[in-house]
Amino acid sequence: MKQWGFWSVLAALAATAWATSADSRPPACWPRFRGLEGSGVEDGKPLPTAWSKTENVLWKTAIPGKGWSSPIVWGNRVFLTTAIPDGAVEAPWVPETMEDNGKGYPTTVEQRWTVLCLDFRTGKKLWQREAARAVPNWLTHPKGSHASETPVTDGERVYALFGNVGIFCYTVDGKPLWSRRWGPAKMIFNWGTAVGPAVVDGRVFVVNDNEEKSWLLCLEAQTGKELWQVERDEGSNFCNPVIWRNALRTEVVTAGSRVVRSYDLDGKLLWQLKGMSYVTIPSPFVHRGMLYIASGHASGPIRPIYAIKPGASGDISIAGGATSNEWIAWRDSQAGPYVPTPIGYGDRIYSLGDSGILSSFDAATGKPGYRQWIAHGPTPITASPVAGDGKLYCLGEKGNMVVVEAGPEFKVLARNDIGEDTLATPAIADGSLLIRTLGNLYRIGKR
């Protein structure tokens, strides 16, 4: 208890730092994948429990093309990306065999990589900008898209990354400011790319991990000028970096299948951690002052979740069968999900598997709680859970959202269905949820 009390003090100090910087943030604020610090949590206003394609729908806007990036929000603006094909949009399909899963999916028509901005209040399109166009000469995952990277905003500019194309910066009003392009690189299993950028203190961070040459790039947010670049001994990854602004320092944390690494804002390696699964897809996230990292590919012997304390340095890998060390508060070697990022809410960590199994753990100690199957039907899950107003929101791939009461006891509050393909992680802003489907963006709220 004394040790957890110390880390609680650090968490409070970190929260104070965030509160100071939050003075300039609007009430509706979900500026990156899974919101602030990648936490997936937005409390403060009541959120809806039940809805349908018509009930509690504040607005619904058709989105051209195909993209599984998540919507982000800053004030009265919603930003998202898409790839508009020269022809019909094809729905995702689930590979029937592992061989099919590793083949990749070819694209034979021209794609227009596009950034969209909608009015948060009405859903009306405010602007649309074409970033680039070409016929892709690379493959994607059969369920994927050419616009799977979630953009990020600092309230002044929006930064849209298309992994095999480049990064494009606009003002929040849609004025193009700068761009940087690069060529495609081979990805494991020909799955394409999915890693969005991160931004903090006037700097933009881009992680490009692939099978050829991996790197972390830091750009000046205002101009796009390169500040530094470091090479990474890392293979393909699909997890977003997170900015960990703790009470001791600010870190750029990049998960990886070989090594998890944390850098300072000047590119200096602070610490690293070995012991992840074969392919890493869940993104790091921050909860109550600690950093949580997970991976869960089914082919390996380990599918871990780690809880990491602030201030680590050097190699913090756990030796042998240990479950903790100086810098790791706890590890569960079999709790990590394959695709969805876990979430911390209250004093619990929740891990949602792509098969629909929801598990809970004590956030401080890692002690397991319940383990329940929540999916209705054989629908897999790709989107990460989000939380607020005492509820967890777990979205399946066919528009089916299970709402679970947060806490140590398992209780389903509602099962909602909008009947459309849904692989993108929802956003929460100003008492409402933004749910992206294959062809639409819904804003769900109490009417």
Short mmCIF file of C-alpha atoms in Angstrom, two decimals, residues 141-391:
data_model
loop_
_atom_site.label_atom_id
_atom_site.label_comp_id
_atom_site.label_asym_id
_atom_site.label_seq_id
_atom_site.Cartn_x
_atom_site.Cartn_y
_atom_site.Cartn_z
CA HIS A 141 -4.81 -6.54 -44.71
CA PRO A 142 -8.06 -7.99 -46.14
CA LYS A 143 -10.02 -6.16 -43.43
CA GLY A 144 -7.88 -3.03 -43.61
CA SER A 145 -7.88 0.24 -45.52
CA HIS A 146 -5.48 2.74 -47.07
CA ALA A 147 -6.46 5.25 -44.37
CA SER A 148 -6.12 3.37 -41.09
CA GLU A 149 -3.83 5.87 -39.32
CA THR A 150 -5.72 8.16 -36.93
CA PRO A 151 -4.74 11.84 -37.29
CA VAL A 152 -3.80 14.08 -34.37
CA THR A 153 -4.44 17.74 -33.58
CA ASP A 154 -3.00 20.31 -31.19
CA GLY A 155 -5.91 22.69 -31.69
CA GLU A 156 -4.03 24.85 -34.19
CA ARG A 157 -3.15 22.28 -36.82
CA VAL A 158 -4.21 18.78 -37.82
CA TYR A 159 -1.58 16.21 -38.82
CA ALA A 160 -2.72 13.39 -41.09
CA LEU A 161 -0.42 10.44 -41.72
CA PHE A 162 -0.84 7.88 -44.49
CA GLY A 163 1.84 5.31 -43.72
CA ASN A 164 3.15 4.48 -47.19
CA VAL A 165 2.61 7.99 -48.56
CA GLY A 166 3.66 10.63 -46.02
CA ILE A 167 2.40 13.14 -43.46
CA PHE A 168 0.28 16.19 -44.31
CA CYS A 169 -0.36 19.23 -42.11
CA TYR A 170 -3.31 21.62 -42.34
CA THR A 171 -4.69 24.41 -40.22
CA VAL A 172 -7.89 23.48 -38.45
CA ASP A 173 -9.63 25.59 -41.11
CA GLY A 174 -8.21 23.40 -43.89
CA LYS A 175 -5.34 25.51 -45.20
CA PRO A 176 -2.44 23.28 -46.35
CA LEU A 177 0.75 24.13 -44.45
CA TRP A 178 3.37 21.47 -45.16
CA SER A 179 3.90 17.85 -46.07
CA ARG A 180 6.66 15.26 -46.10
CA ARG A 181 6.53 12.20 -48.34
CA TRP A 182 8.32 8.88 -48.44
CA GLY A 183 8.00 5.66 -50.38
CA PRO A 184 6.35 2.41 -49.31
CA ALA A 185 8.17 -0.27 -47.34
CA LYS A 186 7.41 -3.96 -47.01
CA MET A 187 5.22 -4.86 -44.04
CA ILE A 188 4.91 -8.23 -42.35
CA PHE A 189 2.25 -10.45 -43.99
CA ASN A 190 1.57 -7.58 -46.45
CA TRP A 191 -0.82 -6.08 -43.92
CA GLY A 192 -0.22 -2.42 -44.80
CA THR A 193 0.19 0.36 -42.23
CA ALA A 194 -1.83 1.68 -39.30
CA VAL A 195 0.37 3.84 -37.01
CA GLY A 196 -0.72 7.44 -36.47
CA PRO A 197 1.47 10.37 -35.39
CA ALA A 198 1.85 11.96 -31.95
CA VAL A 199 2.30 15.64 -31.07
CA VAL A 200 3.53 17.50 -27.99
CA ASP A 201 5.27 20.80 -27.23
CA GLY A 202 5.47 21.91 -30.85
CA ARG A 203 6.87 18.60 -32.12
CA VAL A 204 5.34 15.87 -34.25
CA PHE A 205 6.56 12.27 -33.94
CA VAL A 206 6.25 9.68 -36.69
CA VAL A 207 7.07 5.99 -36.17
CA ASN A 208 7.68 3.96 -39.33
CA ASP A 209 8.43 0.34 -38.38
CA ASN A 210 8.60 -2.10 -41.29
CA GLU A 211 10.57 -5.06 -42.69
CA GLU A 212 13.20 -2.92 -44.44
CA LYS A 213 14.37 0.13 -42.47
CA SER A 214 12.57 1.37 -39.37
CA TRP A 215 12.82 4.84 -37.87
CA LEU A 216 11.39 7.43 -35.50
CA LEU A 217 11.17 10.94 -36.95
CA CYS A 218 10.66 14.22 -35.08
CA LEU A 219 9.37 17.25 -37.00
CA GLU A 220 8.74 20.85 -36.06
CA ALA A 221 4.96 21.12 -35.84
CA GLN A 222 4.70 24.59 -37.33
CA THR A 223 6.93 24.08 -40.38
CA GLY A 224 7.50 20.34 -40.85
CA LYS A 225 11.26 20.86 -40.53
CA GLU A 226 13.13 17.72 -39.49
CA LEU A 227 14.54 18.08 -35.98
CA TRP A 228 15.99 14.58 -35.67
CA GLN A 229 15.59 10.99 -36.78
CA VAL A 230 16.74 7.80 -35.08
CA GLU A 231 16.97 4.35 -36.62
CA ARG A 232 15.16 1.51 -34.89
CA ASP A 233 16.13 -2.15 -34.81
CA GLU A 234 12.51 -3.15 -35.13
CA GLY A 235 10.21 -5.00 -37.50
CA SER A 236 6.67 -4.17 -38.57
CA ASN A 237 4.43 -2.66 -35.92
CA PHE A 238 0.84 -1.49 -35.83
CA CYS A 239 0.67 0.35 -32.49
CA ASN A 240 0.47 4.11 -32.02
CA PRO A 241 3.17 5.89 -30.00
CA VAL A 242 2.03 7.65 -26.86
CA ILE A 243 3.26 10.82 -25.17
CA TRP A 244 3.74 10.02 -21.48
CA ARG A 245 3.83 13.30 -19.60
CA ASN A 246 4.49 12.03 -16.08
CA ALA A 247 5.60 13.89 -12.96
CA LEU A 248 9.30 13.33 -13.76
CA ARG A 249 9.57 14.01 -17.51
CA THR A 250 7.88 13.75 -20.89
CA GLU A 251 8.49 10.56 -22.88
CA VAL A 252 7.70 9.28 -26.36
CA VAL A 253 6.87 5.60 -25.89
CA THR A 254 6.95 3.25 -28.88
CA ALA A 255 5.83 -0.33 -28.48
CA GLY A 256 7.39 -3.04 -30.62
CA SER A 257 7.43 -6.76 -31.14
CA ARG A 258 11.15 -6.95 -30.46
CA VAL A 259 11.59 -4.14 -27.94
CA VAL A 260 9.43 -1.47 -26.33
CA ARG A 261 11.40 1.78 -26.28
CA SER A 262 10.97 5.14 -24.61
CA TYR A 263 12.72 8.30 -25.84
CA ASP A 264 12.99 11.82 -24.55
CA LEU A 265 11.87 14.68 -26.79
CA ASP A 266 15.36 14.95 -28.29
CA GLY A 267 15.53 11.31 -29.36
CA LYS A 268 17.65 9.97 -26.50
CA LEU A 269 16.75 6.40 -25.53
CA LEU A 270 15.57 6.37 -21.90
CA TRP A 271 14.64 2.74 -21.35
CA GLN A 272 13.70 -0.41 -23.21
CA LEU A 273 11.73 -3.56 -22.49
CA LYS A 274 11.91 -6.98 -24.11
CA GLY A 275 9.28 -9.69 -23.81
CA MET A 276 6.41 -8.92 -26.18
CA SER A 277 4.47 -11.27 -28.45
CA TYR A 278 5.24 -12.00 -32.11
CA VAL A 279 3.20 -9.09 -33.52
CA THR A 280 2.32 -6.02 -31.46
CA ILE A 281 -0.91 -4.18 -32.28
CA PRO A 282 -2.30 -2.69 -28.99
CA SER A 283 -0.97 0.80 -28.27
CA PRO A 284 0.61 1.96 -25.01
CA PHE A 285 -1.64 4.04 -22.75
CA VAL A 286 -1.41 5.97 -19.49
CA HIS A 287 -3.59 5.44 -16.43
CA ARG A 288 -3.18 6.90 -12.94
CA GLY A 289 0.43 7.87 -13.54
CA MET A 290 1.60 4.50 -14.85
CA LEU A 291 2.18 3.30 -18.39
CA TYR A 292 0.51 0.11 -19.60
CA ILE A 293 1.70 -1.92 -22.59
CA ALA A 294 0.22 -5.13 -24.00
CA SER A 295 0.54 -7.54 -26.91
CA GLY A 296 -1.21 -10.80 -27.60
CA HIS A 297 -0.46 -12.60 -30.84
CA ALA A 298 -1.74 -16.16 -30.49
CA SER A 299 1.31 -17.87 -32.02
CA GLY A 300 3.74 -17.15 -29.20
CA PRO A 301 4.18 -18.42 -25.64
CA ILE A 302 3.66 -14.99 -24.10
CA ARG A 303 0.79 -12.49 -24.36
CA PRO A 304 1.71 -9.92 -21.73
CA ILE A 305 0.38 -6.80 -20.07
CA TYR A 306 2.97 -4.64 -18.30
CA ALA A 307 2.41 -1.83 -15.79
CA ILE A 308 5.45 0.48 -15.82
CA LYS A 309 6.39 3.11 -13.25
CA PRO A 310 7.75 6.57 -14.12
CA GLY A 311 11.49 7.22 -14.07
CA ALA A 312 12.78 3.99 -15.60
CA SER A 313 16.19 3.80 -17.25
CA GLY A 314 18.20 1.21 -19.16
CA ASP A 315 16.93 -2.30 -19.83
CA ILE A 316 13.93 -2.93 -17.58
CA SER A 317 13.08 -6.38 -18.96
CA ILE A 318 11.79 -8.91 -16.44
CA ALA A 319 14.06 -11.87 -15.78
CA GLY A 320 12.78 -15.44 -15.86
CA GLY A 321 9.33 -16.01 -14.47
CA ALA A 322 9.25 -12.90 -12.30
CA THR A 323 6.14 -10.73 -12.38
CA SER A 324 7.67 -7.42 -11.28
CA ASN A 325 10.94 -5.57 -10.79
CA GLU A 326 12.16 -2.11 -9.81
CA TRP A 327 10.35 -0.37 -12.67
CA ILE A 328 7.57 -2.81 -13.53
CA ALA A 329 4.76 -2.81 -11.00
CA TRP A 330 3.27 -6.00 -12.41
CA ARG A 331 3.15 -8.27 -15.40
CA ASP A 332 0.57 -10.82 -16.46
CA SER A 333 2.15 -12.99 -19.14
CA GLN A 334 -1.15 -14.28 -20.61
CA ALA A 335 -3.54 -11.32 -20.40
CA GLY A 336 -2.68 -9.28 -23.49
CA PRO A 337 -5.23 -8.94 -26.31
CA TYR A 338 -4.30 -9.41 -29.96
CA VAL A 339 -5.80 -6.29 -31.58
CA PRO A 340 -7.77 -4.00 -29.21
CA THR A 341 -5.83 -1.78 -26.82
CA PRO A 342 -6.72 -2.43 -23.14
CA ILE A 343 -8.18 0.38 -21.06
CA GLY A 344 -7.74 1.68 -17.52
CA TYR A 345 -10.82 3.05 -15.78
CA GLY A 346 -11.13 3.68 -12.07
CA ASP A 347 -9.05 1.14 -10.20
CA ARG A 348 -9.36 -1.51 -12.93
CA ILE A 349 -7.60 -2.44 -16.16
CA TYR A 350 -9.84 -4.07 -18.78
CA SER A 351 -8.50 -6.26 -21.59
CA LEU A 352 -10.84 -7.01 -24.49
CA GLY A 353 -9.85 -9.84 -26.81
CA ASP A 354 -10.75 -9.84 -30.49
CA SER A 355 -12.89 -12.93 -29.84
CA GLY A 356 -15.04 -10.95 -27.39
CA ILE A 357 -13.65 -12.01 -24.00
CA LEU A 358 -13.48 -9.12 -21.50
CA SER A 359 -11.09 -9.54 -18.55
CA SER A 360 -10.51 -7.18 -15.63
CA PHE A 361 -7.49 -6.66 -13.39
CA ASP A 362 -6.59 -4.53 -10.41
CA ALA A 363 -4.71 -1.57 -11.91
CA ALA A 364 -2.24 -1.35 -9.03
CA THR A 365 -1.41 -5.02 -8.50
CA GLY A 366 -2.54 -6.87 -11.62
CA LYS A 367 -4.71 -9.22 -9.56
CA PRO A 368 -7.19 -10.85 -11.97
CA GLY A 369 -10.89 -10.15 -11.64
CA TYR A 370 -13.65 -11.42 -13.87
CA ARG A 371 -13.30 -12.96 -17.32
CA GLN A 372 -16.50 -12.91 -19.39
CA TRP A 373 -17.50 -13.41 -23.01
CA ILE A 374 -19.46 -10.34 -24.11
CA ALA A 375 -19.88 -10.68 -27.89
CA HIS A 376 -23.33 -11.46 -29.24
CA GLY A 377 -22.81 -13.87 -32.09
CA PRO A 378 -19.54 -14.78 -33.82
CA THR A 379 -18.61 -11.16 -34.56
CA PRO A 380 -14.91 -10.45 -33.99
CA ILE A 381 -13.66 -7.22 -32.43
CA THR A 382 -11.06 -4.88 -33.90
CA ALA A 383 -11.93 -1.54 -32.28
CA SER A 384 -10.48 -0.73 -28.86
CA PRO A 385 -12.84 -0.15 -25.93
CA VAL A 386 -13.51 3.37 -24.67
CA ALA A 387 -15.01 4.46 -21.36
CA GLY A 388 -16.82 7.23 -19.54
CA ASP A 389 -19.75 7.91 -17.21
CA GLY A 390 -19.12 4.65 -15.37
CA LYS A 391 -19.44 2.57 -18.52
#
